[in-house]
mmCIF file of N, CA and C and ligand atoms in Angstrom:
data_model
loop_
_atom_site.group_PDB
_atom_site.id
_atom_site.type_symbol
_atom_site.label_atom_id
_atom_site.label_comp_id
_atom_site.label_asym_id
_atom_site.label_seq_id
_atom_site.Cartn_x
_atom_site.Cartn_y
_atom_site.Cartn_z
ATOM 1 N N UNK A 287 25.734 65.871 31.666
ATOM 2 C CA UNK A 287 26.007 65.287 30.352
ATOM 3 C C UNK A 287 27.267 65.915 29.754
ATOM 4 N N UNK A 288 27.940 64.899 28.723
ATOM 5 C CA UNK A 288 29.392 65.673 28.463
ATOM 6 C C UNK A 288 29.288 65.164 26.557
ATOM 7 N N UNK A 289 29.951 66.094 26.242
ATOM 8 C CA UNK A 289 29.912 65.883 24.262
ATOM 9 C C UNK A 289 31.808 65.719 24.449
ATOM 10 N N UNK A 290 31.140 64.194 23.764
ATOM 11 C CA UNK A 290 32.450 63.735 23.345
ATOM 12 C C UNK A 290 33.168 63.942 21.815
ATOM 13 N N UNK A 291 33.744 64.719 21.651
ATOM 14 C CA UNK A 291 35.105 65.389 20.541
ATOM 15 C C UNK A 291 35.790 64.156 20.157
ATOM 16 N N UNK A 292 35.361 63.393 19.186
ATOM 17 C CA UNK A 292 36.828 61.921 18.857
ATOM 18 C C UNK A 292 37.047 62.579 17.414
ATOM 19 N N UNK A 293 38.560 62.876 17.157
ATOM 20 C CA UNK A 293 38.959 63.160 15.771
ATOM 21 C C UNK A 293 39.659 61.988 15.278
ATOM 22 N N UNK A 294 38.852 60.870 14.369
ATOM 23 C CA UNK A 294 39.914 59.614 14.318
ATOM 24 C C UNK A 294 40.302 59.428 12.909
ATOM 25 N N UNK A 295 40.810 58.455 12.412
ATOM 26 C CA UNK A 295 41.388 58.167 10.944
ATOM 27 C C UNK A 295 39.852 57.495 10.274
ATOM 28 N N UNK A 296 39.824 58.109 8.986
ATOM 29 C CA UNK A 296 39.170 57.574 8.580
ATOM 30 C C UNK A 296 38.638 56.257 8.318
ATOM 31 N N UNK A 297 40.186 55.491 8.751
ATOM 32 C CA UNK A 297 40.100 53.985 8.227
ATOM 33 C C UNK A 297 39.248 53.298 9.135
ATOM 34 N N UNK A 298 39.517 53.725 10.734
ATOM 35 C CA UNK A 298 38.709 53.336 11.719
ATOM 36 C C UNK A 298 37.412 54.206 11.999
ATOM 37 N N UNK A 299 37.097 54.800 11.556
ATOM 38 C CA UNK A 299 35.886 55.588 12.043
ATOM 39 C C UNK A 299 34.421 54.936 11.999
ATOM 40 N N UNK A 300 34.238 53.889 10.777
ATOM 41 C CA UNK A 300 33.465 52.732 10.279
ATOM 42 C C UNK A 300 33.103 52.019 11.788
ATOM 43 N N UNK A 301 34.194 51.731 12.300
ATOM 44 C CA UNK A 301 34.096 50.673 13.007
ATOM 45 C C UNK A 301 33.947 51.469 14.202
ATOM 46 N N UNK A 302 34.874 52.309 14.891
ATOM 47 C CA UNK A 302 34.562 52.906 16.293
ATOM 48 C C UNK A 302 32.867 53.145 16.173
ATOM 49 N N UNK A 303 32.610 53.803 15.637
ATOM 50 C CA UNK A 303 31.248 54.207 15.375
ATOM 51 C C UNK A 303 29.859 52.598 15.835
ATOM 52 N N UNK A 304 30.584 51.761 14.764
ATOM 53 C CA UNK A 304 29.985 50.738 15.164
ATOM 54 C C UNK A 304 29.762 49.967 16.609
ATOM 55 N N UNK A 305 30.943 50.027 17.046
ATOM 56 C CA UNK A 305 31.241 49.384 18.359
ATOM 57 C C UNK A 305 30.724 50.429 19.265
ATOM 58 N N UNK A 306 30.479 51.976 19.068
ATOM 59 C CA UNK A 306 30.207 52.695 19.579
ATOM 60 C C UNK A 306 28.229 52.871 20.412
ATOM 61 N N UNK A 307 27.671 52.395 18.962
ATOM 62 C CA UNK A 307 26.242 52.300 18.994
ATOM 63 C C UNK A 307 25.926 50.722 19.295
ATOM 64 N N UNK A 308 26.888 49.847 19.116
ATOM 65 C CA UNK A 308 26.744 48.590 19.920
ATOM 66 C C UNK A 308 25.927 48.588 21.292
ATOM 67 N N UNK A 309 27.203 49.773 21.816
ATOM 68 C CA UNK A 309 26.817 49.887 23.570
ATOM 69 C C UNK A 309 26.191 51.056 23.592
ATOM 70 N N UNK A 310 25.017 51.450 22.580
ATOM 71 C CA UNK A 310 24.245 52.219 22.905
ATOM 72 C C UNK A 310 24.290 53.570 23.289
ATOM 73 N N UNK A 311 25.496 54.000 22.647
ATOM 74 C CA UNK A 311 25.993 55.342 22.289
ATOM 75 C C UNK A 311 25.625 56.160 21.290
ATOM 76 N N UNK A 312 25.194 57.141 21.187
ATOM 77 C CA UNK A 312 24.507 57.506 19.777
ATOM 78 C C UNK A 312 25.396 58.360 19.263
ATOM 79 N N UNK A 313 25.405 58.526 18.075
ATOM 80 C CA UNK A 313 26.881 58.883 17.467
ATOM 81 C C UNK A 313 26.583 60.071 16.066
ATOM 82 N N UNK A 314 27.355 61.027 15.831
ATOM 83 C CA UNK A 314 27.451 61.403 14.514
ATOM 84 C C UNK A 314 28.284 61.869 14.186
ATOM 85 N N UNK A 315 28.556 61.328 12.790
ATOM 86 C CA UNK A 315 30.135 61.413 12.148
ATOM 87 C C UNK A 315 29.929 62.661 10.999
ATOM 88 N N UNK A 316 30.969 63.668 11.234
ATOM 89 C CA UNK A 316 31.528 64.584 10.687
ATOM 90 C C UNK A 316 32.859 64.049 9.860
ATOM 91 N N UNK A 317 32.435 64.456 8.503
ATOM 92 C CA UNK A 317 33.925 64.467 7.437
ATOM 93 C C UNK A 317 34.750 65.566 7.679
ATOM 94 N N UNK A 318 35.841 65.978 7.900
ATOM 95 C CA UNK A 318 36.494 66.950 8.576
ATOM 96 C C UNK A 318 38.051 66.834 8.030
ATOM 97 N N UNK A 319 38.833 67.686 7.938
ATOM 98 C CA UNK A 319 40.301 67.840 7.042
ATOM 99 C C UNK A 319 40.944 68.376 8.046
ATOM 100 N N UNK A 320 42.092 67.659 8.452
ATOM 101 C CA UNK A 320 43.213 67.986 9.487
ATOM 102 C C UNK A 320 43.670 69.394 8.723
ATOM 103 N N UNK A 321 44.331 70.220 9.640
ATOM 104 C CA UNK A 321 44.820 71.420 8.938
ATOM 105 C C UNK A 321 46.090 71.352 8.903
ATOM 106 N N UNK A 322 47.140 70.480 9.544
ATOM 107 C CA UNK A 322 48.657 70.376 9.123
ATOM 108 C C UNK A 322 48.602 69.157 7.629
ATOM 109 N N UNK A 323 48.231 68.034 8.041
ATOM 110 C CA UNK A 323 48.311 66.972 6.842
ATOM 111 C C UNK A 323 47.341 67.534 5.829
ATOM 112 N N UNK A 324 46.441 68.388 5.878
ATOM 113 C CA UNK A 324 45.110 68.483 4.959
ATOM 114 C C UNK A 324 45.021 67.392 4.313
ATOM 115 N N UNK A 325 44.723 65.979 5.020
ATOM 116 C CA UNK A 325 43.809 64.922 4.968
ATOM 117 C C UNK A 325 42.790 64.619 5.816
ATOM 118 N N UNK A 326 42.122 64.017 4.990
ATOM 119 C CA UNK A 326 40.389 63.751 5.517
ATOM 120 C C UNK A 326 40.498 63.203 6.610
ATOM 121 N N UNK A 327 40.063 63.244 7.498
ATOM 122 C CA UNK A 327 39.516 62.433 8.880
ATOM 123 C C UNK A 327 38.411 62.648 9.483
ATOM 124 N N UNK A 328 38.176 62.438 10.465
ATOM 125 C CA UNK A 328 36.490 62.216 10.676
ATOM 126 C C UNK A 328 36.362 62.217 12.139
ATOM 127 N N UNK A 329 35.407 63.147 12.388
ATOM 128 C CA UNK A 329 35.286 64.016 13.839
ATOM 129 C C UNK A 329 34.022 63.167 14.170
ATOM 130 N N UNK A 330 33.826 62.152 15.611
ATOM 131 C CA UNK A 330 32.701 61.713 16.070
ATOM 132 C C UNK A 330 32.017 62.800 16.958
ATOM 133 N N UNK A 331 30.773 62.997 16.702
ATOM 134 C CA UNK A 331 30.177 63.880 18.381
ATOM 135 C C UNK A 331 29.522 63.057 18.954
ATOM 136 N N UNK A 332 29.801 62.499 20.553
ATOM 137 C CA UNK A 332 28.981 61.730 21.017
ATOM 138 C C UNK A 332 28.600 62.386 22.336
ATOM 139 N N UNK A 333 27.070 62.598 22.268
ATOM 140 C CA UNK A 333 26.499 63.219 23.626
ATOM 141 C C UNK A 333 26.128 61.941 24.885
ATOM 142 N N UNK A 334 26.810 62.268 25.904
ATOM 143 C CA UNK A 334 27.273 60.706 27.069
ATOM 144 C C UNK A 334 27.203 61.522 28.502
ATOM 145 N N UNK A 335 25.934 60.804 29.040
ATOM 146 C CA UNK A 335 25.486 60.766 30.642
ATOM 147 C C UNK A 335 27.249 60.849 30.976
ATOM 148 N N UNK A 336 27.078 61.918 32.270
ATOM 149 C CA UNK A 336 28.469 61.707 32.747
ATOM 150 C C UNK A 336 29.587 60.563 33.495
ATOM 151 N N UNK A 337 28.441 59.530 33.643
ATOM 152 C CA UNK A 337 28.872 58.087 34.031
ATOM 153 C C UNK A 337 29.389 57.072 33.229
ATOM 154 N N UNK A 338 29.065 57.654 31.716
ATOM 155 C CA UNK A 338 28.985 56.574 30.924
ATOM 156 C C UNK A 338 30.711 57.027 29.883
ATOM 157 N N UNK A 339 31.231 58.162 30.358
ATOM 158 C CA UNK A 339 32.321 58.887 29.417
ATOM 159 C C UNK A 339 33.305 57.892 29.385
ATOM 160 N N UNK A 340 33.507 57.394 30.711
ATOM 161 C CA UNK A 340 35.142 56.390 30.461
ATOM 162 C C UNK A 340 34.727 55.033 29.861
ATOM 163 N N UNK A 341 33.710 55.033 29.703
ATOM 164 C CA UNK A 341 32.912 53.451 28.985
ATOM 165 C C UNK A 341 33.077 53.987 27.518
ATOM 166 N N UNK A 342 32.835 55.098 26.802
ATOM 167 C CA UNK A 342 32.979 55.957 25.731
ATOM 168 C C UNK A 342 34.723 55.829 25.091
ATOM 169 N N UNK A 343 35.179 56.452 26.281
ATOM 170 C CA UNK A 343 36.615 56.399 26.143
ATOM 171 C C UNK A 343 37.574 55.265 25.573
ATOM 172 N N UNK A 344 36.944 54.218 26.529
ATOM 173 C CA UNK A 344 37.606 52.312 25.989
ATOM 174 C C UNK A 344 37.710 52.458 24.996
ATOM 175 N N UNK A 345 36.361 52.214 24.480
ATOM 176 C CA UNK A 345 35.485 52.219 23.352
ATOM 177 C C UNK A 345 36.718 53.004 21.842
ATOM 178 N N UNK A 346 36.742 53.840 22.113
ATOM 179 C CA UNK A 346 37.433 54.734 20.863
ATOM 180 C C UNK A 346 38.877 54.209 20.917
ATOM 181 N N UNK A 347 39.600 54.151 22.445
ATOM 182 C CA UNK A 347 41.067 53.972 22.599
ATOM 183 C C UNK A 347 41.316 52.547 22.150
ATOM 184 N N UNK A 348 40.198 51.354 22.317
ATOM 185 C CA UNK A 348 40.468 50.101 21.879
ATOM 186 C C UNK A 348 40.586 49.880 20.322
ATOM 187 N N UNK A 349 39.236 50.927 19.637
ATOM 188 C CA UNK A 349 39.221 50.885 18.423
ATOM 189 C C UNK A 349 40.131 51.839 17.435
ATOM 190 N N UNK A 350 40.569 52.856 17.589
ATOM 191 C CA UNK A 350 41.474 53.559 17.454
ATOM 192 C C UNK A 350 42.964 53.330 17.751
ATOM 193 N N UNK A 351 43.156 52.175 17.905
ATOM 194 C CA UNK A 351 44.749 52.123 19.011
ATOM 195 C C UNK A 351 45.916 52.911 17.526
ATOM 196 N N UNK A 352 46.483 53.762 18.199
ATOM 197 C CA UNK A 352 48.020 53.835 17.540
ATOM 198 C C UNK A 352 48.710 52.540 16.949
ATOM 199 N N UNK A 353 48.844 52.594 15.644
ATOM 200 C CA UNK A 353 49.598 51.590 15.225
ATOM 201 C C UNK A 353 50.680 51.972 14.236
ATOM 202 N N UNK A 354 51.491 51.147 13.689
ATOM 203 C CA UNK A 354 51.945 51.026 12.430
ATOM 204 C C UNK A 354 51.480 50.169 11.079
ATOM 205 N N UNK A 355 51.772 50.903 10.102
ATOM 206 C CA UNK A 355 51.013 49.931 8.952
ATOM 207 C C UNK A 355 52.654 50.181 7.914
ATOM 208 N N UNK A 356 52.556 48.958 7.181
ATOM 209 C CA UNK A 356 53.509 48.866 6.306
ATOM 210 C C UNK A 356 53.282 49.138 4.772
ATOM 211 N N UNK A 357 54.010 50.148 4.264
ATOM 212 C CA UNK A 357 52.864 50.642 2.396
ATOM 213 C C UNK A 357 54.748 50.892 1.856
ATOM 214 N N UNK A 358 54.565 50.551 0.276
ATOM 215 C CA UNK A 358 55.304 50.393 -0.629
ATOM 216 C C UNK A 358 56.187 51.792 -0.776
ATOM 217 N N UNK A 359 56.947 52.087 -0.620
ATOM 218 C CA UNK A 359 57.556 53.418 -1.217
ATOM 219 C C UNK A 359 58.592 53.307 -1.944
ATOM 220 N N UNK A 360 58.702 54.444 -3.145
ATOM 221 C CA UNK A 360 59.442 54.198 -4.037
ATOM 222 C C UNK A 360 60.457 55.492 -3.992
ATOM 223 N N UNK A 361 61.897 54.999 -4.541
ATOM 224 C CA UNK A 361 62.730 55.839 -4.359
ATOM 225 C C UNK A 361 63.801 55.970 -5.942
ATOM 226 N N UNK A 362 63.495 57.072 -6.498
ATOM 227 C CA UNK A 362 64.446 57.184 -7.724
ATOM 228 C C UNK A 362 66.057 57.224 -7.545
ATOM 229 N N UNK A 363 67.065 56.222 -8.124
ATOM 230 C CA UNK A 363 68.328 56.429 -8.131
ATOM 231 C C UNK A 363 68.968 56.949 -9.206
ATOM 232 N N UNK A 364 68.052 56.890 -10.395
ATOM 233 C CA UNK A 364 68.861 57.009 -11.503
ATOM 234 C C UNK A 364 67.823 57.257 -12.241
ATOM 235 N N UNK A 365 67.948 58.135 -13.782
ATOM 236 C CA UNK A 365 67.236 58.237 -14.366
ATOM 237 C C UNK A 365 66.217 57.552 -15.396
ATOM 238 N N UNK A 366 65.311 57.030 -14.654
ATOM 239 C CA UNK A 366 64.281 55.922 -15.314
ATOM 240 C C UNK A 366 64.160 55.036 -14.514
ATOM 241 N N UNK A 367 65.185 54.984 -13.154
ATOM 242 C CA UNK A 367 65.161 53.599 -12.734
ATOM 243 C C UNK A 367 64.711 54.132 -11.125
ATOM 244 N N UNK A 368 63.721 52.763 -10.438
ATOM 245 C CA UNK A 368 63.209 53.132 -9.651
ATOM 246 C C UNK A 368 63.618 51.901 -8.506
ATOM 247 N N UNK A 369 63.671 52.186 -7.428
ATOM 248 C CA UNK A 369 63.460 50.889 -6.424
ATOM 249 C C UNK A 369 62.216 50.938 -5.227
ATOM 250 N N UNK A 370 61.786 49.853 -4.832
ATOM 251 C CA UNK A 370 60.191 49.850 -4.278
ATOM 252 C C UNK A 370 60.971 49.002 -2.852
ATOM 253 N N UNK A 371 60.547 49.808 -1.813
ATOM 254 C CA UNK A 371 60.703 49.279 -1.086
ATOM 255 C C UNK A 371 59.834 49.761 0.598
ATOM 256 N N UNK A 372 59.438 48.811 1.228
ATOM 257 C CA UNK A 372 58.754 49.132 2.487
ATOM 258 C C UNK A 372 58.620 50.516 3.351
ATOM 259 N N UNK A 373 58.121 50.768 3.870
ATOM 260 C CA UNK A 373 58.494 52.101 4.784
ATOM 261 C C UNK A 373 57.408 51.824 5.816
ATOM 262 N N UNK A 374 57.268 52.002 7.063
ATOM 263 C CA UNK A 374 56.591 51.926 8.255
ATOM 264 C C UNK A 374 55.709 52.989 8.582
ATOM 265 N N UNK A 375 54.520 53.333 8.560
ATOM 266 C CA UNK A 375 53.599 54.965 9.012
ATOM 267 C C UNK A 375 53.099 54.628 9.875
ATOM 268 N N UNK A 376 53.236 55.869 10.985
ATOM 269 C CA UNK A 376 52.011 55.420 12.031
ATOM 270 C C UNK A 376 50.801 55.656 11.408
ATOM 271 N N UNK A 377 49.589 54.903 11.579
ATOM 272 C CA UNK A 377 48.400 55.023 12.014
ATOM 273 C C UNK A 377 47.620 54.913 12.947
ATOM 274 N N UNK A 378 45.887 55.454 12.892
ATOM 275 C CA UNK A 378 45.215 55.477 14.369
ATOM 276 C C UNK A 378 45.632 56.424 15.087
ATOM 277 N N UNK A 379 44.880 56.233 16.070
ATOM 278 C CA UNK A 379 45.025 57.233 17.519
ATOM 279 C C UNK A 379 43.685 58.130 17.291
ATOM 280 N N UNK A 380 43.500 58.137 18.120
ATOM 281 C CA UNK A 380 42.266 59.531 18.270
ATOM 282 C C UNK A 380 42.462 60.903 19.324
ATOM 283 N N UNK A 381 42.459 61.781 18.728
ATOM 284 C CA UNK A 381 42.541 63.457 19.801
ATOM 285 C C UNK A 381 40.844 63.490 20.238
ATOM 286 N N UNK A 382 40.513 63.583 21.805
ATOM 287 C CA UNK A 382 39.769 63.695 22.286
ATOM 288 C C UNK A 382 39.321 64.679 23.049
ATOM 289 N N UNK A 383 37.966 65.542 22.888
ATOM 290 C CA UNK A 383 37.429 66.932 23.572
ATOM 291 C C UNK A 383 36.780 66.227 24.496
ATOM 292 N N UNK A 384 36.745 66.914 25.797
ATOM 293 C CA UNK A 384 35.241 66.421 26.094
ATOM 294 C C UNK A 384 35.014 67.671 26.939
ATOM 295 N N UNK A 385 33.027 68.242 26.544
ATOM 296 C CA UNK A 385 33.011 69.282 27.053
ATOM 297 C C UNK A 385 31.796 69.158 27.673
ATOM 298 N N UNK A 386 31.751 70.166 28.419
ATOM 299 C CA UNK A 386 30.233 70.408 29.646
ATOM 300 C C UNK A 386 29.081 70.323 28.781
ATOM 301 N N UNK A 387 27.585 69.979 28.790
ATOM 302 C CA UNK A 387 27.058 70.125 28.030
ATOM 303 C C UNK A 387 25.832 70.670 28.953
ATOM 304 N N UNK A 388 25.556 72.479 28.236
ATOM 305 C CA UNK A 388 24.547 73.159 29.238
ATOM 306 C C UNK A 388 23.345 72.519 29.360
ATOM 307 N N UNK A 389 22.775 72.314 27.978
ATOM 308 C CA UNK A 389 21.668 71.736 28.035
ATOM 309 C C UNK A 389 21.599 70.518 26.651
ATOM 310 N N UNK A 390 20.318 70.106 26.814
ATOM 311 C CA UNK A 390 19.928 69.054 25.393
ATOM 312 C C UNK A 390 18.839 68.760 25.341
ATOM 313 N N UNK A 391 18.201 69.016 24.229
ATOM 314 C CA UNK A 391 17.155 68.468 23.773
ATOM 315 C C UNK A 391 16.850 68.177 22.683
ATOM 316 N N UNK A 392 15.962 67.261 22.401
ATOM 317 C CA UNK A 392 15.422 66.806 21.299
ATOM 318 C C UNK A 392 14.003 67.313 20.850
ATOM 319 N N UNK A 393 13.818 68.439 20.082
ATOM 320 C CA UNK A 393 12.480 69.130 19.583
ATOM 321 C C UNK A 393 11.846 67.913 18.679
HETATM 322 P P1 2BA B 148 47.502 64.053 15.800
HETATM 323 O O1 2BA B 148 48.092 64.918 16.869
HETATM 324 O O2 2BA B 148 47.122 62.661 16.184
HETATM 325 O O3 2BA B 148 46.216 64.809 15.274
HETATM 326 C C1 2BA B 148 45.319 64.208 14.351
HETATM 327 C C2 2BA B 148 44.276 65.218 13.889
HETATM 328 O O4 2BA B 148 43.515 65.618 15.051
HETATM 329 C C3 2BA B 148 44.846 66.518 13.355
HETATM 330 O O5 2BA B 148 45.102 66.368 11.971
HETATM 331 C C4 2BA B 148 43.708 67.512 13.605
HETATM 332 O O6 2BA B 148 42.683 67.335 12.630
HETATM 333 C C5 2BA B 148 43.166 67.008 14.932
HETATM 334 N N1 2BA B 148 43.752 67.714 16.089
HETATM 335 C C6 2BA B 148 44.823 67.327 16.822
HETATM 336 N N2 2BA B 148 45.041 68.189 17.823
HETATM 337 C C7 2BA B 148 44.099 69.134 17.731
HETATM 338 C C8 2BA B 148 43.793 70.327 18.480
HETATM 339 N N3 2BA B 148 44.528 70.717 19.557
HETATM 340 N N4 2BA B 148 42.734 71.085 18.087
HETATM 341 C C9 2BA B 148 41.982 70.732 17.024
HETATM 342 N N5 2BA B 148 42.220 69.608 16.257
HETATM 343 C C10 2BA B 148 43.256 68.842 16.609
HETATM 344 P P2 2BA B 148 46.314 67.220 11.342
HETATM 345 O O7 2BA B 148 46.241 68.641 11.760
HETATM 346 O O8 2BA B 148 46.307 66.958 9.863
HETATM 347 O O9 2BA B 148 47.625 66.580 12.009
HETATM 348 C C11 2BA B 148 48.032 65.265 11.696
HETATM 349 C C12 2BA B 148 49.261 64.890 12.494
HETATM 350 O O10 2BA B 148 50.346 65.740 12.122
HETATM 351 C C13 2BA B 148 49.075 65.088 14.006
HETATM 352 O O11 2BA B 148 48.501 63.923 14.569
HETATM 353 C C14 2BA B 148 50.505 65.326 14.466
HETATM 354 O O12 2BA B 148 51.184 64.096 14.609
HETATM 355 C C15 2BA B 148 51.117 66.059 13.279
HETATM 356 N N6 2BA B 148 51.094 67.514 13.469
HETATM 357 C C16 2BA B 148 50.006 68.308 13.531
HETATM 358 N N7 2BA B 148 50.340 69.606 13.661
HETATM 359 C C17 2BA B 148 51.693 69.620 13.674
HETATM 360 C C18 2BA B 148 52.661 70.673 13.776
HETATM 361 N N8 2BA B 148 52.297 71.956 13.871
HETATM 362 N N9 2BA B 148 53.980 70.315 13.753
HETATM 363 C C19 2BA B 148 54.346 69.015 13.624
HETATM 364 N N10 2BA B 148 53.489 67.984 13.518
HETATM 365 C C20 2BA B 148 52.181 68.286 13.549
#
């Protein structure tokens, strides 16, 4: 058995999660704060038969994909006066652990 480590964006975590227990993955989500951005994101632990990890893997990389999103940014030229204009951020992606798991049980 292997414990799967997914650190993803909050925006997707809703949904990986979902698609996650779809296929019968059992899942629990940790609220968790990056330590360079100190923004929120959200750590999945998923405990996965060792056959079932790259079925796990899809799973997060499909729902997680790296993207760009487009948000308003504003830039001062002058005093009082402002201009609003586009800027491009990545979003998504997930950093993934995956570790040995000695034992497991459920008391
Ligand atoms: P990512 O590399 O995609 O990492 C996203 C989040 O995953 C990180 O949030 C952190 O919570 C976790 N993470 C990534 N690698 C890890 C590791 N080796 N061990 C434990 N947790 C890990 P943040 O720390 O807030 O970083 C957000 C983004 O800022 C990173 O995206 C990366 O693009 C950038 N970044 C992080 N550290 C950096 C640094 N020292 N210099 C430049 N850019 C950095």
């Amino acid at each position: 058995m292997k414990l799967v480590l997914a650190i993803v964006s909050n925006d997707d975590s809703s949904i990986v999660s979902s698609a996650l227990n779809k296929e019968d993955f059992q899942v629990t989500r940790l609220a968790t704060t990056g330590g360079f951005l100190r923004a929120g994101n959200t750590t999945l632990i998923v405990g996965v038969e060792d056959d079932k990890v790259d079925a796990c893997l899809e799973i997060i990389g499909r729902e997680c994909k790296k993207r760009t999103e487009v948000v308003p940014s504003t830039a001062s030229y002058d005093i009082g006066r402002h201009v609003s204009f586009p800027v491009e951020v990545p979003v998504g992606g997930a950093t993934v652990f995956i570790l040995d798991v000695e034992q497991f049980h459920k008391l």
